[in-house]
mmCIF file of C-alpha atoms in Angstrom:
data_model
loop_
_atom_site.group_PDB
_atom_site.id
_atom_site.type_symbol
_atom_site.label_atom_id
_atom_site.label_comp_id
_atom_site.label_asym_id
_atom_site.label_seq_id
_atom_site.Cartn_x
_atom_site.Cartn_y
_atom_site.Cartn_z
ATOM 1 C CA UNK A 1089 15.313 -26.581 -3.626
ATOM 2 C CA UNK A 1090 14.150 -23.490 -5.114
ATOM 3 C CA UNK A 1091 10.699 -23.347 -6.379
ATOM 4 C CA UNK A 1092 9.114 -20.740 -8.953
ATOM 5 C CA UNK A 1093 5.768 -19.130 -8.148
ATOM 6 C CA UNK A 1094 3.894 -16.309 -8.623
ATOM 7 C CA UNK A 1095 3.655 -13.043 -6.431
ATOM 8 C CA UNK A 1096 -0.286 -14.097 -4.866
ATOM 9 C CA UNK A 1097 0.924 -17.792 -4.951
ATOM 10 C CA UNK A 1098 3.603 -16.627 -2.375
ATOM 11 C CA UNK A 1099 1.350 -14.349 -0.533
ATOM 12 C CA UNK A 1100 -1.499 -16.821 0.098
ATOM 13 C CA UNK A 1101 0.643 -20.227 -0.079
ATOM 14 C CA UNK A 1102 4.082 -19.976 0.587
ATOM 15 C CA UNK A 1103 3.882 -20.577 3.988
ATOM 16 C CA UNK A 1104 2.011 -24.303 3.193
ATOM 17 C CA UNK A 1105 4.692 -25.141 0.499
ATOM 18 C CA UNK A 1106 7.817 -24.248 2.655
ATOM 19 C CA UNK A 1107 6.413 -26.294 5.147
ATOM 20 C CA UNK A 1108 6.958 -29.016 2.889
ATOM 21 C CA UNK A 1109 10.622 -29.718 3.312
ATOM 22 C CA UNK A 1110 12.839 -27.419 4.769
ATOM 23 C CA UNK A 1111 15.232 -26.991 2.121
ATOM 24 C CA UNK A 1112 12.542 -25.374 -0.189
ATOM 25 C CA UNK A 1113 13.387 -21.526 -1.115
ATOM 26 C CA UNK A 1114 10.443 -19.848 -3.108
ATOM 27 C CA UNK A 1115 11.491 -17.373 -6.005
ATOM 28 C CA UNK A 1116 7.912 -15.195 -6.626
ATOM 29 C CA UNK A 1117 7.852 -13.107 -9.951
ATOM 30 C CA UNK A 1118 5.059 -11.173 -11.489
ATOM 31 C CA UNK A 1119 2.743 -12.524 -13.690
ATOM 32 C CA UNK A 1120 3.333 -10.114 -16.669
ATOM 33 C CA UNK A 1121 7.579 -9.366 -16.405
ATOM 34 C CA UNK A 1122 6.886 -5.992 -15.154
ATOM 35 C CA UNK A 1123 8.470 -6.040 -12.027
ATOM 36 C CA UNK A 1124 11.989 -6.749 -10.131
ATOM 37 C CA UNK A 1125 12.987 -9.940 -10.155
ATOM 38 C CA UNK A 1126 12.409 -9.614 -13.996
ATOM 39 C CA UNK A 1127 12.316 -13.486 -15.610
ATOM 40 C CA UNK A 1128 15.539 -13.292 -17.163
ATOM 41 C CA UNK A 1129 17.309 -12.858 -13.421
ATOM 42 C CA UNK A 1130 15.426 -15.898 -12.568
ATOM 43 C CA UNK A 1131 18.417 -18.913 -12.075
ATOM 44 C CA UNK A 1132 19.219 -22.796 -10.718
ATOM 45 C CA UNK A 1133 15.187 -22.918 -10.059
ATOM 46 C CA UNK A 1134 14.109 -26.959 -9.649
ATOM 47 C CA UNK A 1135 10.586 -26.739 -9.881
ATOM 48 C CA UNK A 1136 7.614 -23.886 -11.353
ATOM 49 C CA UNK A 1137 4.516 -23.889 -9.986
ATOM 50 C CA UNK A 1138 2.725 -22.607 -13.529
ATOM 51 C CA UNK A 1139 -0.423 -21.283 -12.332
ATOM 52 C CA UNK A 1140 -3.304 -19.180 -13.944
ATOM 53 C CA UNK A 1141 -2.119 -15.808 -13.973
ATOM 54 C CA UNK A 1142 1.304 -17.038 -16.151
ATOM 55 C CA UNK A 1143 -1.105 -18.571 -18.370
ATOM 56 C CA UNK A 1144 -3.583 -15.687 -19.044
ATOM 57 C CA UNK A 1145 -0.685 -12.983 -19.209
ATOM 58 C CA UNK A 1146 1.057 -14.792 -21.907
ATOM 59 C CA UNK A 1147 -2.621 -15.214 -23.824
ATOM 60 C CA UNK A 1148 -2.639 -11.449 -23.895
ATOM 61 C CA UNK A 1149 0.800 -10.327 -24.411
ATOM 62 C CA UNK A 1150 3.155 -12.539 -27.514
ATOM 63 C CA UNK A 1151 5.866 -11.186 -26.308
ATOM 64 C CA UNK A 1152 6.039 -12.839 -22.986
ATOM 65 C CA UNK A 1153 5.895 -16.432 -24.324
ATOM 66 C CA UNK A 1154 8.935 -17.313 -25.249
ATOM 67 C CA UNK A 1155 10.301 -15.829 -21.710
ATOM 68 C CA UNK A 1156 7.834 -17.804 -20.156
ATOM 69 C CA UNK A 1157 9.307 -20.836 -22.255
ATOM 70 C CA UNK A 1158 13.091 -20.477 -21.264
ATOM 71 C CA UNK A 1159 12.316 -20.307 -17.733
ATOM 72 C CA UNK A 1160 10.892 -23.614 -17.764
ATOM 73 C CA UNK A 1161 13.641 -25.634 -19.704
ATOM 74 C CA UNK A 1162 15.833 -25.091 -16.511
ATOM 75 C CA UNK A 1163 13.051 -26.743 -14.233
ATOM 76 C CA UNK A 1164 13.051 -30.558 -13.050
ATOM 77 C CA UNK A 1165 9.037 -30.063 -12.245
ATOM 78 C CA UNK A 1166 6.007 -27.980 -13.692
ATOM 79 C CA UNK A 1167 2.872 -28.139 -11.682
ATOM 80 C CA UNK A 1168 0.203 -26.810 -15.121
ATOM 81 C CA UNK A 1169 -2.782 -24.795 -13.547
ATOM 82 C CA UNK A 1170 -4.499 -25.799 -16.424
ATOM 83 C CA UNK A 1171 -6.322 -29.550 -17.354
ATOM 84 C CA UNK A 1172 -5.612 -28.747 -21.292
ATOM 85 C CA UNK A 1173 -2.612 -29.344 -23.447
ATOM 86 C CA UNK A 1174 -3.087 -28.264 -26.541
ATOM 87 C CA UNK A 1175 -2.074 -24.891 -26.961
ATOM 88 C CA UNK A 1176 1.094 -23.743 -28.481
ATOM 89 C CA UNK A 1177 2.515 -23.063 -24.784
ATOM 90 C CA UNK A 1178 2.143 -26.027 -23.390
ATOM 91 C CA UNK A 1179 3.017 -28.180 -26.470
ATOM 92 C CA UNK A 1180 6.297 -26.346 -26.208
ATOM 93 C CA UNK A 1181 6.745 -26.541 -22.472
ATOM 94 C CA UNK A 1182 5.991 -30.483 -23.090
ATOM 95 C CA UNK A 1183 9.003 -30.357 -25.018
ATOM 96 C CA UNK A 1184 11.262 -29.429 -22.296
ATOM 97 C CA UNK A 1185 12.959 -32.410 -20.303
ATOM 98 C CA UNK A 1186 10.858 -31.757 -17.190
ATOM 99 C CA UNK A 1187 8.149 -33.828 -15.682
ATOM 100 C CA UNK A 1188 4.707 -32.159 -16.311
ATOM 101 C CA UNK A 1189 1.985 -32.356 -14.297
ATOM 102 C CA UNK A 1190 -1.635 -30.895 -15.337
ATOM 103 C CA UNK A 1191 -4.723 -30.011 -13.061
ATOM 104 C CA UNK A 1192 -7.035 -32.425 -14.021
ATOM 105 C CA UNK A 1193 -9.809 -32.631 -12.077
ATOM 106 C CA UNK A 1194 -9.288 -29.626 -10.392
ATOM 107 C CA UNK A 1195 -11.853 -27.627 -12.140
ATOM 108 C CA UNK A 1196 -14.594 -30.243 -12.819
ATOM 109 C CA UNK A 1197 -16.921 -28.411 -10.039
ATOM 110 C CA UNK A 1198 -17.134 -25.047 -10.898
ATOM 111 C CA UNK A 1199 -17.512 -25.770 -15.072
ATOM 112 C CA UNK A 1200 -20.320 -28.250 -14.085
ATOM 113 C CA UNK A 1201 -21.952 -25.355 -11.979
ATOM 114 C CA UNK A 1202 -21.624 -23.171 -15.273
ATOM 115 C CA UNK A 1203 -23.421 -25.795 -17.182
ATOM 116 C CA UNK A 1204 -26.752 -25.866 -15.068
ATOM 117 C CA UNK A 1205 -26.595 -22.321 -14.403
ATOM 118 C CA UNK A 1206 -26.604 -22.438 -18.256
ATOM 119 C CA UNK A 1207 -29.541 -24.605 -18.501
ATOM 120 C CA UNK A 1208 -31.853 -22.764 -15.514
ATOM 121 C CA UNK A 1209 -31.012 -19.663 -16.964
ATOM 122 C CA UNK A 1210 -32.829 -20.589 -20.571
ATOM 123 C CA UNK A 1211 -35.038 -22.808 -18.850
ATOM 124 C CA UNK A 1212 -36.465 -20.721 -16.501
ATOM 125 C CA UNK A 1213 -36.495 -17.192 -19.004
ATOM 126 C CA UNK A 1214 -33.741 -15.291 -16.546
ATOM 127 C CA UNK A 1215 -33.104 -13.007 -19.048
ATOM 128 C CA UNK A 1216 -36.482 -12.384 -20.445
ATOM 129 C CA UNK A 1217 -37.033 -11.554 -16.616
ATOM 130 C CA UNK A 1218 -34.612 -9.226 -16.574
ATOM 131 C CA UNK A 1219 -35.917 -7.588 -19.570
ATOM 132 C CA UNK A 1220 -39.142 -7.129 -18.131
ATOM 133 C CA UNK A 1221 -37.708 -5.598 -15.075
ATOM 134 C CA UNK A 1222 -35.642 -3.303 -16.475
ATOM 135 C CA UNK A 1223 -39.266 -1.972 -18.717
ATOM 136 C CA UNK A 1224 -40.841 -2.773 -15.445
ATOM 137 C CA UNK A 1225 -43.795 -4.765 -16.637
ATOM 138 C CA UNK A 1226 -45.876 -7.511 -14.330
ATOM 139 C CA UNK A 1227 -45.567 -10.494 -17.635
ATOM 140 C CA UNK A 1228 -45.255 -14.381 -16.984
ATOM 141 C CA UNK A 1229 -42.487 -15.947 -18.909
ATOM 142 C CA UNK A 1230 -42.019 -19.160 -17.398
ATOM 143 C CA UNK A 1231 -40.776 -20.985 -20.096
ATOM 144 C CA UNK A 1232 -40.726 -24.878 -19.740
ATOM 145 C CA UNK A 1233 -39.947 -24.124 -15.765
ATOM 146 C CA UNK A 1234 -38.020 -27.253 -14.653
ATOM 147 C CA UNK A 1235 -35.069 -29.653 -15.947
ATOM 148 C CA UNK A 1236 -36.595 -32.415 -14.452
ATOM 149 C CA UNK A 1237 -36.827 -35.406 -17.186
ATOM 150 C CA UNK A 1238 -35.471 -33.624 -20.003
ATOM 151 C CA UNK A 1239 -32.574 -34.973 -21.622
ATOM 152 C CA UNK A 1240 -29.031 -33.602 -21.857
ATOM 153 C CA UNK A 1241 -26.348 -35.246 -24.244
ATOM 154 C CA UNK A 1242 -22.631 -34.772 -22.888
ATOM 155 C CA UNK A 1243 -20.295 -35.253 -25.408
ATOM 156 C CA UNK A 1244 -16.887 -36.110 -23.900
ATOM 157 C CA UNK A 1245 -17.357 -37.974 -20.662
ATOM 158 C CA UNK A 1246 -14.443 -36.997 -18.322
ATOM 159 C CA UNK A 1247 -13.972 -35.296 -14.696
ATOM 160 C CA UNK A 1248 -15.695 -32.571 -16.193
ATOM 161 C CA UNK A 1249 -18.364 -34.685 -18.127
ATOM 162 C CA UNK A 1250 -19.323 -37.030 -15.077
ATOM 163 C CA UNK A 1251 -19.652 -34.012 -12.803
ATOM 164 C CA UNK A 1252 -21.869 -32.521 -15.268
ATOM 165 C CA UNK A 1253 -23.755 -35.785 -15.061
ATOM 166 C CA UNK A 1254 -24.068 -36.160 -11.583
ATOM 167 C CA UNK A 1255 -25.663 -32.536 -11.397
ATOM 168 C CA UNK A 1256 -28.080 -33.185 -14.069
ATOM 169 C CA UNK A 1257 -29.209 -36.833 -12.239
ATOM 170 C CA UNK A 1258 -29.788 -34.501 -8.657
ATOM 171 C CA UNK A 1259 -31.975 -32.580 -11.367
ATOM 172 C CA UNK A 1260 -33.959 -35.930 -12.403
ATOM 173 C CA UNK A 1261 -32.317 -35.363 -16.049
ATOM 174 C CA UNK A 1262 -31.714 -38.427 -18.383
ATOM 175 C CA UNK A 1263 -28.051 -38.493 -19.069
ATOM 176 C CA UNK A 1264 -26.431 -39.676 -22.406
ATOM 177 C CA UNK A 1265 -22.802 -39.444 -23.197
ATOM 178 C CA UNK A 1266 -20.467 -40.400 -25.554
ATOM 179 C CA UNK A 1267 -16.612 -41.543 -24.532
ATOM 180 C CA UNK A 1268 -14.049 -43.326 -26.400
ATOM 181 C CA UNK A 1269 -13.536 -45.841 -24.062
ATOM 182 C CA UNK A 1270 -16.704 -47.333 -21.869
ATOM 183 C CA UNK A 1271 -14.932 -47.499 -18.773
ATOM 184 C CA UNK A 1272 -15.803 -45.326 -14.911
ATOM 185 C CA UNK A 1273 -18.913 -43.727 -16.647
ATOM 186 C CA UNK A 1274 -20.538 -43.217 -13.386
ATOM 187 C CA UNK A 1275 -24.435 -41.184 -13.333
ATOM 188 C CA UNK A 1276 -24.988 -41.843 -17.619
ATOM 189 C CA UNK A 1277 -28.145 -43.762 -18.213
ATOM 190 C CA UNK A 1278 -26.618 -43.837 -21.528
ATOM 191 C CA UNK A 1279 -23.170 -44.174 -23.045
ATOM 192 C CA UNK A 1280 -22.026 -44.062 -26.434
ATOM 193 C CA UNK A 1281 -18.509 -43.862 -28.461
ATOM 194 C CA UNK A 1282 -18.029 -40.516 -30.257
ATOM 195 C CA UNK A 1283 -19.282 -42.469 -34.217
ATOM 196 C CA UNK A 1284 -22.581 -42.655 -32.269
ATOM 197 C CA UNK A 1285 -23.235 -39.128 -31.626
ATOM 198 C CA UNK A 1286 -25.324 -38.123 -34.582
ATOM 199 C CA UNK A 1287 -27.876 -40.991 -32.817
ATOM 200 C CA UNK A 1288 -27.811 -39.354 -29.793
ATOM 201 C CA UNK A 1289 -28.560 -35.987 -30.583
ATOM 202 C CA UNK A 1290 -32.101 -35.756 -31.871
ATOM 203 C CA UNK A 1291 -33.514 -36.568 -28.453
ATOM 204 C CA UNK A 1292 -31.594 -34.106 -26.014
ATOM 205 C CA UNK A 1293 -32.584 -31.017 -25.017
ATOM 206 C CA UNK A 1294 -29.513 -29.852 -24.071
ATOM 207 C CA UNK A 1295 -26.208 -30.628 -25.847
ATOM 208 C CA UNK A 1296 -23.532 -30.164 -23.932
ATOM 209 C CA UNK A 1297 -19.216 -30.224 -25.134
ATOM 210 C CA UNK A 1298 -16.662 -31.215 -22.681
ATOM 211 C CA UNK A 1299 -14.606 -32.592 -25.783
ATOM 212 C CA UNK A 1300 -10.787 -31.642 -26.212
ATOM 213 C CA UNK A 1301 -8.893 -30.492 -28.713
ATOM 214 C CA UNK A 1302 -7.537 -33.075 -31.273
ATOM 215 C CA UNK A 1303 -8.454 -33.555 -35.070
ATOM 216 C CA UNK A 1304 -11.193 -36.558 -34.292
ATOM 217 C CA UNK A 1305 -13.221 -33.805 -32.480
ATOM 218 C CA UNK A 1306 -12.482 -30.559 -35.405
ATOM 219 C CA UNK A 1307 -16.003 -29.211 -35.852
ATOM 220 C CA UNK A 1308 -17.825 -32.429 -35.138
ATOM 221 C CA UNK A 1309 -20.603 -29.435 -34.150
ATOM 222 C CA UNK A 1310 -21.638 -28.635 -37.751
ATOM 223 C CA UNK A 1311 -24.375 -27.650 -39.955
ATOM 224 C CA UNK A 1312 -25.330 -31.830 -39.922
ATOM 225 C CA UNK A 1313 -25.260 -32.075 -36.061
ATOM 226 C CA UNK A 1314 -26.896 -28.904 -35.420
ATOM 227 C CA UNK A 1315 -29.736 -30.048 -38.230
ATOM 228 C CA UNK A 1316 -30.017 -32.746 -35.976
ATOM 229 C CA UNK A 1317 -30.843 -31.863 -32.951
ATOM 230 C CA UNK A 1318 -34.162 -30.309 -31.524
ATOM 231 C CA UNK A 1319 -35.528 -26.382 -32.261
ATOM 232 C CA UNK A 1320 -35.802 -26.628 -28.747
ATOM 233 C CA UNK A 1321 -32.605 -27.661 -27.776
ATOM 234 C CA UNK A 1322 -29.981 -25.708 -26.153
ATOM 235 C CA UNK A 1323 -25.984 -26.148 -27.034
ATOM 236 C CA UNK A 1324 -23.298 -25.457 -24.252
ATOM 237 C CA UNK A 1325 -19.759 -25.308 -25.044
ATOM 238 C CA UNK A 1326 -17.173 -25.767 -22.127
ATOM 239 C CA UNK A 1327 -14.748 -28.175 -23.647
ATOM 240 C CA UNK A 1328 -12.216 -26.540 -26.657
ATOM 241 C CA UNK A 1329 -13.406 -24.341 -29.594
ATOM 242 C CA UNK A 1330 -12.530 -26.104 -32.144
ATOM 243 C CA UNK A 1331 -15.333 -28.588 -31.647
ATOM 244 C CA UNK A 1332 -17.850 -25.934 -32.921
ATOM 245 C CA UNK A 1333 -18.111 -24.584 -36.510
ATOM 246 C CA UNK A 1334 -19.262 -21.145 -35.589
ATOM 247 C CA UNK A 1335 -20.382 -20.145 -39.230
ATOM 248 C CA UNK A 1336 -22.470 -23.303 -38.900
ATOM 249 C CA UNK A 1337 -23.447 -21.888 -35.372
ATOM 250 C CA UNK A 1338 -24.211 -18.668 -35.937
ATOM 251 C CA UNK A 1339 -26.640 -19.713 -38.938
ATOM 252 C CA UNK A 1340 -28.373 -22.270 -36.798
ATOM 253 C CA UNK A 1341 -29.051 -20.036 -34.092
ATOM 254 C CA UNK A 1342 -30.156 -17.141 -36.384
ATOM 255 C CA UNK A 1343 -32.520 -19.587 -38.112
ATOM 256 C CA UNK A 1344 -33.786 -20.763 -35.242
ATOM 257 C CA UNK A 1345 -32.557 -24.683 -36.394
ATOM 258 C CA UNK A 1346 -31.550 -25.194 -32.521
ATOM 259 C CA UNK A 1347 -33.120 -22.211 -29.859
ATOM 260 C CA UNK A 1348 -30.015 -20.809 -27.790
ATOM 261 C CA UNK A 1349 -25.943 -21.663 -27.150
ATOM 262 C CA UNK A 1350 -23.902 -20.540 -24.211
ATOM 263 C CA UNK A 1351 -20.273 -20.454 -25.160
ATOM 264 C CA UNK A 1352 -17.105 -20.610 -22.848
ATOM 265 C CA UNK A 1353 -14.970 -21.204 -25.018
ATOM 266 C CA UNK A 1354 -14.172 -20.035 -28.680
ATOM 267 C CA UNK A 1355 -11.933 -20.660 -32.116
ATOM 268 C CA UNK A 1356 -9.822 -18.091 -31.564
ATOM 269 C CA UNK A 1357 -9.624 -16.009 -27.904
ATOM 270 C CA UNK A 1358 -10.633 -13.334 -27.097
ATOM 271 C CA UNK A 1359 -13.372 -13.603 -29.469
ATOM 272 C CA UNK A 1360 -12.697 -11.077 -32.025
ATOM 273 C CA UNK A 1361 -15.060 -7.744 -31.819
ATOM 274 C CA UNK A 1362 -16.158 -8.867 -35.238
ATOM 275 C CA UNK A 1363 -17.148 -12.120 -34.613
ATOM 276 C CA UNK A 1364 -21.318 -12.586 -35.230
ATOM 277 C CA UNK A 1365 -21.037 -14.991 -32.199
ATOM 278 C CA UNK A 1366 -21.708 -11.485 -30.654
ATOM 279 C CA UNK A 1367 -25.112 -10.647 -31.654
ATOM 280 C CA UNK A 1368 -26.072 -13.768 -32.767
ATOM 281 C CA UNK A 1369 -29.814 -15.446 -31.400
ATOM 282 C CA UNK A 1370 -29.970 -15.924 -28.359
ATOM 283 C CA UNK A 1371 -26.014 -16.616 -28.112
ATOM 284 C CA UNK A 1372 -24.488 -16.068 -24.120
ATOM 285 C CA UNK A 1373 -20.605 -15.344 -24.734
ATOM 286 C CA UNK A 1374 -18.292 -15.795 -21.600
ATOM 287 C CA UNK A 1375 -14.988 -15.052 -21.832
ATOM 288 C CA UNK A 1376 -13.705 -18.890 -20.962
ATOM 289 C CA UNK A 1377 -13.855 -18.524 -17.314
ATOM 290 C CA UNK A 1378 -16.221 -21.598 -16.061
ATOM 291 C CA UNK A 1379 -13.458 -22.906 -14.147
ATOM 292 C CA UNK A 1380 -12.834 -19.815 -11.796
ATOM 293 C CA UNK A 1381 -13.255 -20.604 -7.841
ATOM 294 C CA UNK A 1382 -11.705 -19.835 -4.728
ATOM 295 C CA UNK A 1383 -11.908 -23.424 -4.305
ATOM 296 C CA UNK A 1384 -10.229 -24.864 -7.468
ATOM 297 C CA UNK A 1385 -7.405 -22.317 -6.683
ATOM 298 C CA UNK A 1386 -7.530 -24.405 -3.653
ATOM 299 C CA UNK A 1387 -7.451 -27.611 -4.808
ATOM 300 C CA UNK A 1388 -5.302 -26.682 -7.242
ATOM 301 C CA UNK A 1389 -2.440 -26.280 -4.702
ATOM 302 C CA UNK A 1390 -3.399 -29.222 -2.914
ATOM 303 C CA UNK A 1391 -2.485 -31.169 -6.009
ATOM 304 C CA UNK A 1392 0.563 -29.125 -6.298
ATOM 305 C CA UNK A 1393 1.523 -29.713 -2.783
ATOM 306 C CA UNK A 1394 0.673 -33.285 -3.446
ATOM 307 C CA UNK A 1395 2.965 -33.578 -6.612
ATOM 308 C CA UNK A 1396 5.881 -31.627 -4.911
ATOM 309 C CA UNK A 1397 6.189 -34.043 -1.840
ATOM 310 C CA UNK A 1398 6.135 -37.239 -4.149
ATOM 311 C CA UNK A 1399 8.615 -35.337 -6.357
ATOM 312 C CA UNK A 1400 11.225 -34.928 -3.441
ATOM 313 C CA UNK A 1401 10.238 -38.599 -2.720
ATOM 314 C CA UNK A 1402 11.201 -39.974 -6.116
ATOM 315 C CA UNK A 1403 7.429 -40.794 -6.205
ATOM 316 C CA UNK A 1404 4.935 -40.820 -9.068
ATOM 317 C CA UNK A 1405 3.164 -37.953 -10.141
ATOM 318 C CA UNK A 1406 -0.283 -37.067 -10.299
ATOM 319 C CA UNK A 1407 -1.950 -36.126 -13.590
ATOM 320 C CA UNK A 1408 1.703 -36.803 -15.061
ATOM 321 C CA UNK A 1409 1.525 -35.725 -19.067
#
């Protein structure tokens, strides 16, 4: 069985998947088609371990997509580094006739660290403290100082949304979600389907998207939603872009309708040099890395390794699209 990976994949786990079944031969490539074995000399693979560093390569460079494409309609098995589906790439690679798993779950941890780091850092004036360091001047700033009892809204109630959740309870937060079905909603005190959001928001302090991409959640952060909610309150995106209207956005935040965003995750990315997302009020860009960790590149292999011995077993797969 010959399995596709990447160059570091090989380096750091290629002795753990070999030891897998015997038969297993592991073809590594780079990333990015710049070096020998180029893609195209790539043949009779069974199964392509599809991590990160395919993904963000073909983000950044057109011309490697539809490469990255034909090399998986030979595959049997494609282990996705990502949870997501909806970009172009993997809608296409969902068209092949392999089985496709995704990594759910694999980077609920680290994104739900990025959320409260998100939430101390406003709460607690970190960057108004920095400011006053770098003028070096002796000032208080300490903001509302705690998280304790205020309330944060999570709209899309997942891996990512629960984990979220069960951070914010350890903070004494009062959790509200909303989630289409009502079902394993573990650490809400509150839980409501999607039609119910505009109730929900004009009592959190923190609004918070874990919400995917699909037309029911298009810009359901608008100019009404954001009118809604507190001046207070804070708006952290780690879900898809397309839930946010970023005109509406950036004119709420300049306004001061709603007091700060932190945004992983934009419309279109990389965000555009132009974009007023930039510079607007008190608006934290990251470039849609919440999810990086040592450990969910571990986990993320255990699930691979997982997948790949019920795969030779005729088994079910995990997180199976």
């Amino acid at each position: 069985m010959k399995i596709l990976v990447s160059i570091s994949t090989e380096q750091y786990f290629g002795d753990q998947i070999k030891k897998i079944d015997p038969s297993i031969e592991l073809v590594a490539i780079h990333p990015d088609n710049k070096d020998e074995p180029s893609w195209n000399q790539v043949q009779d693979c069974d199964v392509f371990f599809l991590t990160y560093e395919f993904m963000f390569a073909a983000a950044l460079d057109d011309s490697l997509t539809d490469p990255l494409i034909n090399l998986c309609q030979q595959m049997q098995f494609i282990q996705i580094g990502y949870a997501g589906t909806d970009s172009p790439l993997i809608q296409s690679i969902l068209k092949t006739n392999a089985k496709v798993t995704n990594a759910s779950g694999v980077h609920a941890i680290p994104i739900a660290n990025y959320v409260l780091a998100q939430m101390l850092r406003w709460t607690k004036r970190i960057d108004k403290h920095i400011e006053l360091q770098a003028e070096k001047s002796w000032e208080a700033w300490g903001g509302d100082g705690e998280l304790t009892y205020k309330h944060i809204l999570i709209l899309g109630y997942g891996g990512i949304g629960q984990e979220v959740g069960r951070l914010a309870k350890n903070f004494g937060m009062h959790v509200s979600a909303t989630k289409r079905s009502p079902h394993d909603c573990k650490y809400a005190d509150v839980i409501k389907h999607p039609d119910k959001t505009f109730e929900l928001l004009p009592n959190a302090d923190f609004v918070v998207s874990c919400l995917p991409a699909d037309h029911e959640t298009d810009n359901i952060i608008n100019k009404k939603s954001l009118s809604l909610m507190k001046e207070t309150a804070m708006l952290i995106n780690v879900g898809r872009g397309n839930a946010v209207n970023e005109e509406d956005l950036i004119e709420a935040l300049n306004s001061n309708t709603i007091a700060c965003a932190a945004l992983d995750t934009t419309k279109i990315e990389p965000l555009p040099n132009d974009s007023e997302l930039w510079t607007a009020n008190n608006c934290f860009i990251s470039s849609h890395d919440s999810a990086h960790s040592l450990h969910a590149i571990l986990r993320l292999n255990e699930l691979f390794c997982s997948n790949l011995i019920d795969f030779i077993d005729k088994k079910p797969l995990k997180n199976l699209i």
